[in-house]
């Protein structure tokens, strides 16, 4: 009896130890996954070898290139490896004075939706290059965005493939203005928190990267509170292929396999 009792006690101790290890792995896994959820702001100049998207090929509804006063665009537009429109399905478009606001997160699966007629997007050529932005609450008149609407609206972008790095170059902006960015996975979930940029300035570049190079940025939305209006002159991204749905996070995945193995070992020990 003593031998059997000693064996049972030893097995229970082993099971307890395995369970403690399992808890530790679980906490580490949780921490790693939380850590992986962040978007880091990095120097635009550190983004190298990425694909670029510009708006020089965009035309107005009449087929002519945009002029200095701009022209409004209706619907969803494809440029390179991405599509553009006002917002994603599931987002609520609201108003804060002349400015659009957007809710987060979006619905599954990430799908672009255009804004109301005259309040979707616009393109403009100020002589230095073609820029694209959102048309705000006041809308357009005769296909031309009003002065207090051009750049006051929201704009969203959906990539063909999941990204790990994004570079944005803004146009417009004024002192004290704010720009809000929300990055999404393809399942519509928000990655990290909404990022707030202040005083973006015209022509300045901003870089963003997923921690540990996780490729799961499917798209993003931009809106602002800047009386100068904010558009963007181009962007960089690092993945040109179609979405594979992996969104790989190697370290947490490995920890999960260890956790499963420990759980199995703990159960086997208890049966003895």
CSV table of C-alpha atoms in Angstrom, one decimal:
chain,number,residue,atom,x,y,z
A,1,UNK,CA,0.0,0.0,0.0
A,2,UNK,CA,2.8,2.4,0.9
A,3,UNK,CA,4.4,1.8,-2.5
A,4,UNK,CA,1.2,2.4,-4.3
A,5,UNK,CA,0.5,5.5,-2.3
A,6,UNK,CA,4.0,6.8,-3.0
A,7,UNK,CA,3.5,6.2,-6.7
A,8,UNK,CA,0.2,8.1,-6.7
A,9,UNK,CA,1.8,11.0,-4.8
A,10,UNK,CA,4.7,11.1,-7.3
A,11,UNK,CA,2.3,11.1,-10.2
A,12,UNK,CA,0.3,13.9,-8.7
A,13,UNK,CA,3.4,15.9,-8.1
A,14,UNK,CA,4.4,15.4,-11.7
A,15,UNK,CA,1.0,16.4,-12.9
A,16,UNK,CA,1.1,19.5,-10.7
A,17,UNK,CA,4.5,20.4,-12.1
A,18,UNK,CA,3.3,20.0,-15.7
A,19,UNK,CA,0.2,22.1,-15.0
A,20,UNK,CA,2.4,24.9,-13.6
A,21,UNK,CA,4.5,24.7,-16.7
A,22,UNK,CA,1.4,24.8,-18.8
A,23,UNK,CA,0.2,27.9,-17.0
A,24,UNK,CA,3.6,29.5,-17.5
A,25,UNK,CA,3.6,28.7,-21.2
A,26,UNK,CA,0.0,30.0,-21.5
A,27,UNK,CA,1.0,33.3,-19.8
A,28,UNK,CA,4.0,33.6,-22.1
A,29,UNK,CA,1.8,32.8,-25.1
A,30,UNK,CA,-0.8,35.4,-24.1
A,31,UNK,CA,1.9,38.0,-23.6
A,32,UNK,CA,3.5,37.2,-27.0
A,33,UNK,CA,0.2,37.4,-28.8
A,34,UNK,CA,-0.6,40.7,-27.1
A,35,UNK,CA,2.9,42.0,-28.0
A,36,UNK,CA,2.3,40.9,-31.6
A,37,UNK,CA,-0.8,43.0,-31.8
A,38,UNK,CA,1.0,46.3,-32.0
A,39,UNK,CA,1.9,48.6,-34.9
A,40,UNK,CA,5.2,50.4,-34.6
A,41,UNK,CA,5.8,53.8,-36.1
A,42,UNK,CA,9.2,53.7,-37.8
A,43,UNK,CA,11.2,56.2,-39.9
A,44,UNK,CA,9.9,56.4,-43.5
A,45,UNK,CA,13.5,56.3,-44.7
A,46,UNK,CA,14.1,52.9,-43.1
A,47,UNK,CA,11.5,51.3,-45.5
A,48,UNK,CA,13.5,50.0,-48.4
A,49,UNK,CA,12.8,47.7,-51.4
A,50,UNK,CA,9.0,48.2,-51.1
A,51,UNK,CA,6.4,48.5,-53.8
A,52,UNK,CA,5.0,52.0,-54.4
A,53,UNK,CA,1.5,53.2,-55.3
A,54,UNK,CA,0.9,56.6,-56.8
A,55,UNK,CA,-2.1,58.4,-58.3
A,56,UNK,CA,-0.8,59.8,-61.6
A,57,UNK,CA,-2.9,57.4,-63.6
A,58,UNK,CA,-6.2,58.5,-62.0
A,59,UNK,CA,-8.7,60.4,-64.2
A,60,UNK,CA,-11.9,62.3,-63.5
A,61,UNK,CA,-15.4,60.9,-64.5
A,62,UNK,CA,-15.1,62.6,-67.9
A,63,UNK,CA,-11.8,60.8,-68.6
A,64,UNK,CA,-9.6,63.9,-68.3
A,65,UNK,CA,-6.8,64.2,-65.8
A,66,UNK,CA,-7.5,66.1,-62.6
A,67,UNK,CA,-6.8,69.8,-62.4
A,68,UNK,CA,-5.9,72.1,-59.5
A,69,UNK,CA,-9.5,72.3,-58.2
A,70,UNK,CA,-9.8,68.5,-58.2
A,71,UNK,CA,-12.7,66.2,-59.1
A,72,UNK,CA,-14.8,63.8,-57.0
A,73,UNK,CA,-14.7,60.1,-57.6
A,74,UNK,CA,-17.6,57.7,-57.0
A,75,UNK,CA,-17.3,54.0,-56.3
A,76,UNK,CA,-14.2,51.8,-55.6
A,77,UNK,CA,-10.9,52.2,-57.5
A,78,UNK,CA,-8.0,49.8,-58.1
A,79,UNK,CA,-4.5,51.0,-58.3
A,80,UNK,CA,-1.7,48.4,-58.5
A,81,UNK,CA,-2.1,45.9,-55.7
A,82,UNK,CA,-4.8,47.8,-53.8
A,83,UNK,CA,-8.3,49.2,-53.9
A,84,UNK,CA,-9.5,52.5,-52.5
A,85,UNK,CA,-12.8,53.9,-51.3
A,86,UNK,CA,-14.3,55.7,-48.3
A,87,UNK,CA,-14.8,53.0,-45.7
A,88,UNK,CA,-15.1,49.3,-45.0
A,89,UNK,CA,-18.4,47.4,-44.5
A,90,UNK,CA,-19.4,47.6,-40.9
A,91,UNK,CA,-17.8,50.9,-40.2
A,92,UNK,CA,-20.2,53.8,-39.2
A,93,UNK,CA,-19.5,57.0,-41.0
A,94,UNK,CA,-20.2,60.0,-38.8
A,95,UNK,CA,-19.5,63.7,-38.7
A,96,UNK,CA,-17.5,66.1,-36.5
A,97,UNK,CA,-18.1,69.5,-38.0
A,98,UNK,CA,-16.9,69.4,-41.6
A,99,UNK,CA,-14.9,66.2,-41.0
A,100,UNK,CA,-15.8,62.5,-41.5
A,101,UNK,CA,-15.4,60.1,-38.6
A,102,UNK,CA,-15.2,56.4,-38.7
A,103,UNK,CA,-15.9,53.6,-36.2
A,104,UNK,CA,-13.8,50.5,-35.6
A,105,UNK,CA,-13.7,47.6,-36.1
A,106,UNK,CA,-15.0,46.6,-39.5
A,107,UNK,CA,-17.1,43.6,-40.4
A,108,UNK,CA,-15.9,40.2,-41.5
A,109,UNK,CA,-14.5,39.9,-44.1
A,110,UNK,CA,-12.8,43.2,-44.9
A,111,UNK,CA,-14.8,44.7,-47.8
A,112,UNK,CA,-14.7,48.3,-49.2
A,113,UNK,CA,-17.8,50.4,-49.5
A,114,UNK,CA,-18.1,53.8,-51.3
A,115,UNK,CA,-19.4,56.9,-49.5
A,116,UNK,CA,-22.5,58.8,-50.5
A,117,UNK,CA,-22.5,60.4,-54.0
A,118,UNK,CA,-20.3,63.5,-53.9
A,119,UNK,CA,-18.8,62.5,-50.6
A,120,UNK,CA,-16.6,59.6,-51.5
A,121,UNK,CA,-13.0,60.4,-52.8
A,122,UNK,CA,-11.3,63.0,-54.9
A,123,UNK,CA,-8.1,63.5,-56.9
A,124,UNK,CA,-6.3,66.7,-57.4
A,125,UNK,CA,-3.2,67.9,-59.3
A,126,UNK,CA,-1.7,71.0,-57.8
A,127,UNK,CA,1.2,71.0,-60.3
A,128,UNK,CA,3.6,69.1,-58.0
A,129,UNK,CA,1.7,65.8,-58.4
A,130,UNK,CA,-1.6,64.0,-58.1
A,131,UNK,CA,-3.0,63.3,-54.7
A,132,UNK,CA,-6.0,61.4,-53.4
A,133,UNK,CA,-8.2,62.1,-50.4
A,134,UNK,CA,-11.6,61.8,-48.9
A,135,UNK,CA,-14.5,64.3,-49.5
A,136,UNK,CA,-16.0,65.5,-46.2
A,137,UNK,CA,-19.5,66.3,-45.0
A,138,UNK,CA,-20.1,69.3,-47.3
A,139,UNK,CA,-19.6,67.2,-50.4
A,140,UNK,CA,-19.1,68.3,-54.0
A,141,UNK,CA,-20.7,70.7,-56.5
A,142,UNK,CA,-20.8,69.7,-60.1
A,143,UNK,CA,-18.2,67.0,-59.6
A,144,UNK,CA,-15.8,69.3,-57.8
A,145,UNK,CA,-15.2,69.0,-54.0
A,146,UNK,CA,-16.0,72.1,-52.1
A,147,UNK,CA,-13.1,73.9,-50.4
A,148,UNK,CA,-14.1,72.8,-46.9
A,149,UNK,CA,-14.7,69.3,-48.1
A,150,UNK,CA,-11.6,68.3,-50.0
A,151,UNK,CA,-9.3,66.4,-47.6
A,152,UNK,CA,-11.8,66.5,-44.8
A,153,UNK,CA,-13.3,63.1,-45.6
A,154,UNK,CA,-12.2,59.5,-44.8
A,155,UNK,CA,-10.4,57.2,-47.2
A,156,UNK,CA,-9.8,53.5,-46.8
A,157,UNK,CA,-7.5,51.0,-48.7
A,158,UNK,CA,-7.6,47.2,-49.1
A,159,UNK,CA,-4.5,45.3,-50.2
A,160,UNK,CA,-4.5,42.2,-52.3
A,161,UNK,CA,-2.1,40.6,-49.9
A,162,UNK,CA,-1.4,40.9,-46.2
A,163,UNK,CA,1.4,43.4,-45.4
A,164,UNK,CA,3.9,43.9,-42.6
A,165,UNK,CA,5.2,47.4,-43.6
A,166,UNK,CA,3.4,50.5,-44.8
A,167,UNK,CA,4.7,53.9,-45.8
A,168,UNK,CA,2.5,57.0,-46.3
A,169,UNK,CA,3.2,60.4,-47.7
A,170,UNK,CA,0.7,63.0,-46.8
A,171,UNK,CA,-0.3,66.2,-48.6
A,172,UNK,CA,-1.8,69.3,-47.0
A,173,UNK,CA,-2.3,69.6,-43.3
A,174,UNK,CA,-1.9,72.6,-41.0
A,175,UNK,CA,-0.5,73.3,-37.5
A,176,UNK,CA,-2.3,71.5,-34.8
A,177,UNK,CA,-4.2,69.2,-37.1
A,178,UNK,CA,-4.7,65.5,-36.3
A,179,UNK,CA,-4.8,62.4,-38.5
A,180,UNK,CA,-6.2,59.1,-37.4
A,181,UNK,CA,-5.1,55.7,-38.8
A,182,UNK,CA,-6.7,52.4,-38.1
A,183,UNK,CA,-5.0,49.2,-39.4
A,184,UNK,CA,-7.1,46.1,-39.9
A,185,UNK,CA,-6.6,42.3,-40.4
A,186,UNK,CA,-8.6,40.7,-43.2
A,187,UNK,CA,-11.1,39.4,-40.6
A,188,UNK,CA,-12.0,43.0,-39.8
A,189,UNK,CA,-10.3,43.1,-36.4
A,190,UNK,CA,-8.4,46.2,-35.5
A,191,UNK,CA,-4.6,45.8,-35.1
A,192,UNK,CA,-3.5,47.5,-31.9
A,193,UNK,CA,-5.0,50.9,-31.3
A,194,UNK,CA,-6.1,53.7,-33.6
A,195,UNK,CA,-2.9,55.8,-34.2
A,196,UNK,CA,-3.0,59.6,-33.9
A,197,UNK,CA,-0.5,61.7,-35.9
A,198,UNK,CA,-0.2,65.5,-35.3
A,199,UNK,CA,1.1,68.2,-37.6
A,200,UNK,CA,1.7,65.7,-40.5
A,201,UNK,CA,2.8,68.5,-42.9
A,202,UNK,CA,2.8,68.3,-46.7
A,203,UNK,CA,5.2,65.9,-48.3
A,204,UNK,CA,6.3,64.3,-45.1
A,205,UNK,CA,6.6,60.5,-45.0
A,206,UNK,CA,5.5,58.2,-42.1
A,207,UNK,CA,6.4,54.5,-41.8
A,208,UNK,CA,4.5,51.8,-39.9
A,209,UNK,CA,5.6,48.2,-39.3
A,210,UNK,CA,4.2,45.1,-37.5
A,211,UNK,CA,6.3,43.9,-34.6
A,212,UNK,CA,8.4,40.8,-35.6
A,213,UNK,CA,7.4,41.3,-39.2
A,214,UNK,CA,4.0,39.6,-38.9
A,215,UNK,CA,2.2,39.9,-42.2
A,216,UNK,CA,-1.5,40.6,-41.4
A,217,UNK,CA,-2.2,44.2,-42.4
A,218,UNK,CA,-5.0,43.7,-44.9
A,219,UNK,CA,-6.1,47.4,-45.1
A,220,UNK,CA,-6.4,50.7,-43.3
A,221,UNK,CA,-8.6,53.7,-42.8
A,222,UNK,CA,-7.6,57.3,-42.5
A,223,UNK,CA,-9.7,60.3,-41.3
A,224,UNK,CA,-8.6,63.6,-39.8
A,225,UNK,CA,-9.4,66.7,-37.9
A,226,UNK,CA,-7.2,69.2,-39.8
A,227,UNK,CA,-8.6,72.5,-41.1
A,228,UNK,CA,-6.1,72.4,-43.9
A,229,UNK,CA,-7.5,69.1,-45.2
A,230,UNK,CA,-5.3,66.0,-45.5
A,231,UNK,CA,-4.8,63.8,-48.6
A,232,UNK,CA,-1.9,61.5,-49.5
A,233,UNK,CA,0.5,61.6,-52.4
A,234,UNK,CA,1.5,57.9,-52.4
A,235,UNK,CA,2.3,54.9,-50.3
A,236,UNK,CA,4.7,52.0,-49.9
A,237,UNK,CA,3.9,48.4,-49.1
A,238,UNK,CA,6.0,45.2,-48.9
A,239,UNK,CA,3.9,42.3,-50.2
A,240,UNK,CA,2.8,42.2,-53.9
A,241,UNK,CA,1.1,38.7,-54.0
A,242,UNK,CA,-2.4,37.7,-53.1
A,243,UNK,CA,-3.6,37.0,-49.6
A,244,UNK,CA,-2.7,33.5,-48.3
A,245,UNK,CA,-4.5,33.8,-45.0
A,246,UNK,CA,-1.6,32.8,-42.8
A,247,UNK,CA,-0.8,35.9,-40.9
A,248,UNK,CA,2.1,33.9,-39.5
A,249,UNK,CA,3.3,34.6,-35.9
A,250,UNK,CA,6.1,32.0,-35.6
A,251,UNK,CA,7.0,32.3,-31.9
A,252,UNK,CA,3.5,32.2,-30.3
A,253,UNK,CA,2.6,29.3,-32.7
A,254,UNK,CA,5.6,27.3,-31.4
A,255,UNK,CA,4.6,28.0,-27.8
A,256,UNK,CA,1.0,26.8,-28.5
A,257,UNK,CA,2.4,23.5,-29.7
A,258,UNK,CA,4.5,23.2,-26.5
A,259,UNK,CA,1.4,24.0,-24.5
A,260,UNK,CA,-0.6,21.2,-26.2
A,261,UNK,CA,2.2,18.7,-25.6
A,262,UNK,CA,2.4,19.6,-21.9
A,263,UNK,CA,-1.4,19.3,-21.6
A,264,UNK,CA,-1.3,15.8,-23.1
A,265,UNK,CA,1.6,14.8,-20.8
A,266,UNK,CA,-0.3,16.1,-17.7
A,267,UNK,CA,-3.4,14.1,-18.6
A,268,UNK,CA,-1.4,10.9,-19.3
A,269,UNK,CA,0.3,11.3,-15.9
A,270,UNK,CA,-3.0,11.6,-14.1
A,271,UNK,CA,-4.3,8.4,-15.6
A,272,UNK,CA,-1.4,6.3,-14.2
